[in-house]
Amino acid sequence: MLFAYDILLATLLGSVIGLERQWRQRFAGLRTNALVAAGAAAFAAAAVSPLCRSNPSPVIGAIVTGIGFLGAGVIFKEDFSVSGLNTAATLWCSSAVGALSGMDLKAEALVLAAVVIGINVVLRPLARHFAQGSADSASEMESTYRIYGLCTHRGEHGLRTALLQEAANAKLRVRDLHSEAAPRGQSRVSVDFVLVGRDDKRIDDATLRLSAMPGVRSIRWQLERSASHFE
């Protein structure tokens, strides 16, 4: 019965940790953290079981290594920006919570779970405040804007050329330029612009000029990614 209690406690604490990740719509949410905690608890409980006469340290080390590979799957790198590090670290901590539960260190597991939730909830706005409070740091952050355009098939070449010209005039870096056929003899064109800092007005002005081009049926933009968005 003690084994069942340990697994249930680990699952409960992992679920509570995962709720915060799920609420922020991260890749590893409630179920993933609960499974990680429950699995780590099961391995740890088996390692310290009276039936296992070997040293439990290698089992704990194997848990840490295995979670390292799992955490790598939620880390994404795009140019100079990296996302998912906090989610990977949360998974790592969930495994530690599970291992402590499996070793019948319930108080320690509860303390660690509370610390993890506190870090993700309390320190997040604090980190954002310090980052946004530095104008110099904010000016060095990169933002990626995606512009979508719908035009006639004949106007596709002109729109692509105009997009590249807008990038050159506004000193924007082009990451990707893509076009495809659309119904009724039309074409869809999309482009990713990267600029230092965030300047919605510059993108607004560019799309306004592009919308006046012959053959352009509609054009819009959205912010795809900004380095100032904390995970």
Short mmCIF file of C-alpha atoms in Angstrom, two decimals, residues 99-213:
data_model
loop_
_atom_site.label_atom_id
_atom_site.label_comp_id
_atom_site.label_asym_id
_atom_site.label_seq_id
_atom_site.Cartn_x
_atom_site.Cartn_y
_atom_site.Cartn_z
CA ALA A 99 11.73 10.38 -7.10
CA LEU A 100 11.40 11.91 -3.64
CA SER A 101 7.86 10.57 -3.35
CA GLY A 102 8.96 7.14 -4.46
CA MET A 103 11.69 7.13 -1.81
CA ASP A 104 9.02 7.98 0.83
CA LEU A 105 10.41 11.48 1.34
CA LYS A 106 6.95 13.01 1.25
CA ALA A 107 7.73 16.27 3.05
CA GLU A 108 10.69 16.92 0.76
CA ALA A 109 8.53 16.19 -2.30
CA LEU A 110 5.88 18.65 -1.11
CA VAL A 111 8.47 21.35 -0.48
CA LEU A 112 10.05 20.90 -3.91
CA ALA A 113 6.66 20.95 -5.66
CA ALA A 114 5.77 24.18 -3.86
CA VAL A 115 9.11 25.72 -4.83
CA VAL A 116 8.67 24.76 -8.51
CA ILE A 117 5.16 26.22 -8.66
CA GLY A 118 6.34 29.34 -6.85
CA ILE A 119 9.20 29.83 -9.30
CA ASN A 120 6.94 29.47 -12.35
CA VAL A 121 4.13 31.65 -10.98
CA VAL A 122 5.80 34.26 -8.79
CA LEU A 123 9.14 34.80 -10.50
CA ARG A 124 7.73 34.98 -14.02
CA PRO A 125 6.20 38.48 -13.73
CA LEU A 126 9.25 39.58 -11.73
CA ALA A 127 11.58 38.49 -14.54
CA ARG A 128 9.35 40.22 -17.10
CA HIS A 129 9.39 43.42 -15.04
CA PHE A 130 13.19 43.54 -14.89
CA ALA A 131 13.53 42.76 -18.60
CA GLN A 132 11.02 45.38 -19.70
CA GLY A 133 12.52 47.92 -17.32
CA SER A 134 15.74 47.99 -19.32
CA ALA A 135 15.29 50.02 -22.50
CA ASP A 136 18.72 49.06 -23.76
CA SER A 137 17.99 45.35 -23.42
CA ALA A 138 14.56 45.70 -25.05
CA SER A 139 16.08 47.45 -28.03
CA GLU A 140 18.28 44.42 -28.70
CA MET A 141 15.40 41.93 -28.78
CA GLU A 142 14.26 40.55 -32.10
CA SER A 143 10.69 40.33 -33.35
CA THR A 144 9.40 38.27 -36.26
CA TYR A 145 6.42 39.57 -38.25
CA ARG A 146 4.58 37.50 -40.85
CA ILE A 147 2.76 39.27 -43.67
CA TYR A 148 0.07 37.38 -45.59
CA GLY A 149 -1.06 38.60 -48.99
CA LEU A 150 -3.76 37.38 -51.38
CA CYS A 151 -3.37 38.58 -54.96
CA THR A 152 -4.16 37.66 -58.52
CA HIS A 153 -1.89 35.17 -60.21
CA ARG A 154 -0.52 37.90 -62.45
CA GLY A 155 0.16 40.13 -59.49
CA GLU A 156 2.18 37.52 -57.59
CA HIS A 157 5.55 38.51 -59.01
CA GLY A 158 4.89 42.17 -58.36
CA LEU A 159 3.86 41.52 -54.76
CA ARG A 160 6.92 39.39 -54.08
CA THR A 161 9.16 42.08 -55.54
CA ALA A 162 7.40 44.78 -53.53
CA LEU A 163 7.80 42.78 -50.31
CA LEU A 164 11.54 42.48 -50.85
CA GLN A 165 11.71 46.18 -51.69
CA GLU A 166 9.83 47.04 -48.49
CA ALA A 167 12.30 44.94 -46.52
CA ALA A 168 15.23 46.80 -48.07
CA ASN A 169 13.66 50.24 -47.52
CA ALA A 170 12.64 49.54 -43.90
CA LYS A 171 15.86 47.68 -43.09
CA LEU A 172 14.06 44.43 -42.33
CA ARG A 173 15.66 41.00 -42.56
CA VAL A 174 13.74 38.49 -44.69
CA ARG A 175 13.67 35.04 -43.15
CA ASP A 176 11.24 33.27 -45.48
CA LEU A 177 9.28 34.18 -48.61
CA HIS A 178 6.69 31.70 -49.78
CA SER A 179 3.89 31.64 -52.33
CA GLU A 180 1.28 29.11 -53.39
CA ALA A 181 -1.72 28.83 -55.66
CA ALA A 182 -5.13 29.79 -54.30
CA PRO A 183 -8.65 29.21 -55.68
CA ARG A 184 -10.09 31.31 -58.52
CA GLY A 185 -6.75 32.04 -60.17
CA GLN A 186 -5.26 33.73 -57.12
CA SER A 187 -2.01 33.34 -55.22
CA ARG A 188 -1.13 33.45 -51.54
CA VAL A 189 2.15 35.08 -50.60
CA SER A 190 3.66 35.10 -47.12
CA VAL A 191 6.91 36.54 -45.83
CA ASP A 192 8.64 36.65 -42.45
CA PHE A 193 10.30 39.93 -41.53
CA VAL A 194 12.76 40.10 -38.63
CA LEU A 195 13.70 43.38 -36.99
CA VAL A 196 15.47 44.48 -33.84
CA GLY A 197 12.95 45.51 -31.19
CA ARG A 198 9.25 45.78 -31.93
CA ASP A 199 7.77 48.27 -34.34
CA ASP A 200 4.16 47.55 -35.27
CA LYS A 201 3.78 50.91 -36.99
CA ARG A 202 6.56 50.16 -39.44
CA ILE A 203 4.81 46.92 -40.44
CA ASP A 204 1.44 48.70 -40.58
CA ASP A 205 2.85 51.30 -42.96
CA ALA A 206 4.40 48.62 -45.17
CA THR A 207 1.16 46.62 -45.44
CA LEU A 208 -0.80 49.79 -46.17
CA ARG A 209 1.45 50.58 -49.13
CA LEU A 210 1.28 46.99 -50.34
CA SER A 211 -2.53 46.90 -50.15
CA ALA A 212 -2.69 49.70 -52.74
CA MET A 213 -0.83 47.64 -55.34
#
